[in-house]
């Protein structure tokens, strides 16, 4: 096919070829081509088959309002060929066809459409019930468009940016550029977003005169140059705006060019003020077979020629309702298109200048006429035109029908920002009744068509936006308003809703194959709201969303209901305004996690890591996940455990104690010097939410620890619960400032004694003691004698930067005692043998402090403290029917341990196993369970029901706790 | 004991060519092939304090007045002091000899609580906007200024030291545990702009 | 089937001044209760009043996942019964609810999560509900698109697999039950707003609407996300509820790719493929109360990040539409159903969060029984709001819920 | 939506930097004289106003302050203090 290669408006470079494959054959396109324009240039007219009826579909618009040209490109389904730039080597396939788009074996479906009225599925295939699963399989198979392989891997780089702007302009046409320039003149940071790869919009492809013999396309380029030369304007082309949220958060995605580091990137803009200058698309003309390949919109035919150098057909008929149709007819005629007839819906009101040129060029014009049917087996070969009332008709053979009912404003960005729409009788548009705060509309959206008016409206909007940012713009704004008022205002829109047809094959939504007849059926069923009609008929729910039916559906509903005021509303537009890859939204997706100061050392030591909340922690130190060796070594020698993730805080000041009293259940005034105090925090339902130790380091100066999970919320929690009190205290989160090593095992003291001059004998540093000293005279440590794992142990808190050194010193000193690492799972078993609770493992939302047996921590006398949870602690103290934490053993020590999470039953569920293991240390099966109070007595037999156990049960007996070292001798040795 | 070292949470893959031991810290002064910038510089060894008091106005760390308004910073005598809120400020020691530890209950040393990096040179704002929606280059703000907010979803204290055109010098701290993730995210974001790790010497130049 | 179209839920009827019961809210719970009042208890003089149109709220905004693998024995039987009711209703209503019995996989991302899931699975099995704990490899066999590698943020350890679950066509359920209710003579009044509830001597006497007063001895408040606000506005009744916006979205339609519902609590995401071929996905709630149903840039991005990790092939699919609905959350993620406390004749069915769809059929049946007999059915007794006063939270969620300031 | 919250320290910021802290209900009541119903009402119950309410927020990812604002739950926008507020009936 011959292409124009000299037009000044071209955006392709015909001299630079790009090869691609389609249906297994290699074709050539030009640089700048979209996939669709390249296919069109190679004679392809049928791009796909429709969803339901497998009707042939072709190029209709160039802006992707429908899925007609959705294709598979390089394995990616549903790619919009009409606005995807062609790249060398692309592999293009058609979708939703059995065979080829030309010869689709499922083409017969079109003949079945009579049998599938709106809501067809709801009323069929469920009787008898057995046929539904079979039908469902078939429905699934025929539904859906593209195919995606489960192992598909998206290639390319996806990035993201979060810029801030004073003014964000959506739309890089003449109005948008004018707005951006006006705003930038006020020294503001401006961002302009344009969906096409270039600025220029409505002017960019047109040769009509702007003024003083300058053509519109030249004006577009002049404006674009001004924009490029303005440093305060940041331009994003090939960037589709997809979301607008309150407070002017705008999202968009950009397709990367040859010099960009990304394939696509997500853009999230925070702007003070926004100008929406998105212009118009065309309102589809409703007539029979209105989506047959060969039927296309004005802009499509016009831009195919002017931008891509392609005449869309040889012989054309136009059925239009806007002067742009006349302008296009004249221009395309000049470029060599034969035009049999131009039917204009409007009886009058055409631009006399354009009418005169048409007369001069002998292009026949029928006023008050419209297309009623497109003919042709697969592609167009004939058109029937008739008067608006359908009283007379004429037929023309042709291979191109340029069809358009008029314009429809792209109000999506405004409605996303919660603007409400109402019908405007003059333009026939649904326009915002009120603009959202700090949002302004400019350009054609209001119905303007005059070039200078469009620019003036852009300047007005840009200045208003500047004023939102505090600029003083009054004088300029007056001038811009005057110049806007001096030009022609909004154009009167064509009133026609549908051509005079029955509508059986008149498609109001292409993507879902919804016809005008289907809409009537829905209304008759009682679905009188457009939103419900949309749901019932699926109109507007396909890949193009409301692009095709958005304007026509409410118009049709109003007409059908004889509602002259058009109170029907368009259905809600939802983001993304342009379908957007999940890869693009995901962007960079950095994995942000925390590592302890000992991460590298533990990794080297063979640690198997797990994500625990925000942290990466070593769970095992061998592939033996029972951790037998790790456990044995703690029990018999000495082990090292990285507890750096514990929350650590400093709280001080005159009212620090009051704050502690508020959140801790114990009486925190009773902390002895050199001692740790173990306590807990509850929520208002007495549920245990945290436990840890508190140390008093000086007057009004405390250091305390929390569980790993609570570290992030602790400051917030304490401040929250004291927010009315006006207390004077300070807090610093030192969680990351200190690493923690738990040195545990009978030989722990020997190891410690080797590396410090401090007296660490049992007398000088007894159980529950707290000391501060230096390791090797250098590393300052805060040392606590605790016993979480049930052995003599020291929790050493040291500055994080010293932790690797401290670890190596300990390993070195401990080597003669067989010191080794132990991980989270070993700790889990060790502490279970001692029956120390882990919050979240032995407690849940229903579990109070009393339920886990820690009620003794609660001090009931400090009522003045208004301790969080105290009221509920009192109320639940003796409450019957709660789940209580118990220890259990199996009767037979050779029995298998029940799996964690098994349930305890009789005729009902009575609780569950929190943890159970075969304890190597004790050589018996032990565990902890939350059980109904009635089963909590020592000696009670528990019936354990495991998943997949069938009729089999495991049995255990409630046993005294702790299991290991009940007299706590080892802790205190 | 001389071989007891303090280590930064930030580890770059680049090869150090000039290092020194300072107060037990292993400090890299220069890396191999640092290039022309922009640079990412680890300053985690630089001493930092949290200052909190009900009467912050009466406290003058090393005789520098803490800025009155939250969000303002001041750079004086080698210290960068950032007013965080009514009762709190952070003090970052940037240049010169290690100062004496301050006296009084208001001070808590937080050097080890955070990682501390500088992002300096051209296009640093372009790098930063890939990681945060905070307006680090707000022309309406007088440098140096402090923002407390998320970078790559991690809460940070960020100070814009200076900005002009494409150049922007940014300092920030976040919880120490995030150091490797954070540095990884920054280097990835900066790759297209030629961002490379640099030693402390590159920071001393600005 | 091809005959002249009849309206689905009756001709528009005038609002009468007397009904035996008035149901506020034309969502699934209200419609189902009306249907069962008529079907099981012969109460046909019943009005359902709906401010917008039926299915406007949660009924039309959820992604229609049904399952019965709840956590506690109070909840499992209720959801099981609801699950069993769908085929029955399809037949009874003569309306294809399009139940796609694809089964649900609830992914687990740690050893601890696997243990927690085992408790759910064992509880389900004990109640005769099919549910299994499967490992990562088995997950991959069921859902080949899953990424079970360990190089993602939260590697997959396994899943709770619940074969009886699946998805329905939510609109079909709304329209089908409305059709059934109307057939029994129930009046469905759309575009009718409840403005007040009349109480006299501790008894319900009337409901004020913008179309006039209705005298009635019984009122059910089942207005989904709006219930708590209405309870306070009309009766001064404060409830332990936070109303949050929950979002969902769909991709462009694809040929069959996901044959099961896949969900992950850790990633805050679920995904399933609708019969139309779209991948429906969602889950996130903004943790602050609002009635906007607005969606957020934050969430669609988060969702893309999550899916990119555990269903990476979806990176090549495009999001097409995102929307929001309201979830009225209670502190224990279990609903509030009660009646005659303290106002005689006042019934309350709310706090369903995002579980309202799955439970609707069974709840309608039992709330109808409650309203018709004034006796609370055994199965509903645990759901009174009085449980919060006694600190007996229900345990539907093991973890503390984090949208409340108290945790 | 893009919720923004105006922190008294840091100014107007992205709402996701903050943590919602509940409806304003007044200071903690003293336990003395409370019964389970009134305590539950303070702790768990909400007005759930569809309109403007006074509520607590904390700038979690920023300065950490707790503060109150007025916000319209129908628009998610911050609002001025309303002249009349719902009071418990």
Short mmCIF file of C-alpha atoms in Angstrom, two decimals, chain A residues 899 901-905 909-913 943-947, chain C residues 118-120 122-124 126:
data_model
loop_
_atom_site.label_atom_id
_atom_site.label_comp_id
_atom_site.label_asym_id
_atom_site.label_seq_id
_atom_site.Cartn_x
_atom_site.Cartn_y
_atom_site.Cartn_z
CA UNK A 899 1.03 -31.16 65.15
CA UNK A 901 -2.62 -26.20 65.55
CA UNK A 902 -4.38 -29.50 66.21
CA UNK A 903 -7.63 -29.01 68.04
CA UNK A 904 -8.90 -30.33 71.32
CA UNK A 905 -12.38 -31.75 71.19
CA UNK A 909 -14.09 -27.91 69.91
CA UNK A 910 -12.57 -27.16 73.31
CA UNK A 911 -9.31 -25.54 72.40
CA UNK A 912 -6.17 -26.11 70.41
CA UNK A 913 -2.54 -27.09 70.61
CA UNK A 943 -8.70 -35.59 73.10
CA UNK A 944 -6.66 -34.21 70.25
CA UNK A 945 -8.09 -34.01 66.76
CA UNK A 946 -5.53 -33.48 64.02
CA UNK A 947 -6.32 -32.51 60.49
CA UNK C 118 -3.86 -26.24 60.72
CA UNK C 119 -6.17 -25.12 63.46
CA UNK C 120 -8.60 -23.75 60.89
CA UNK C 122 -8.87 -29.20 61.75
CA UNK C 123 -11.82 -27.11 62.92
CA UNK C 124 -13.37 -27.25 59.47
CA UNK C 126 -14.33 -31.52 62.66
#
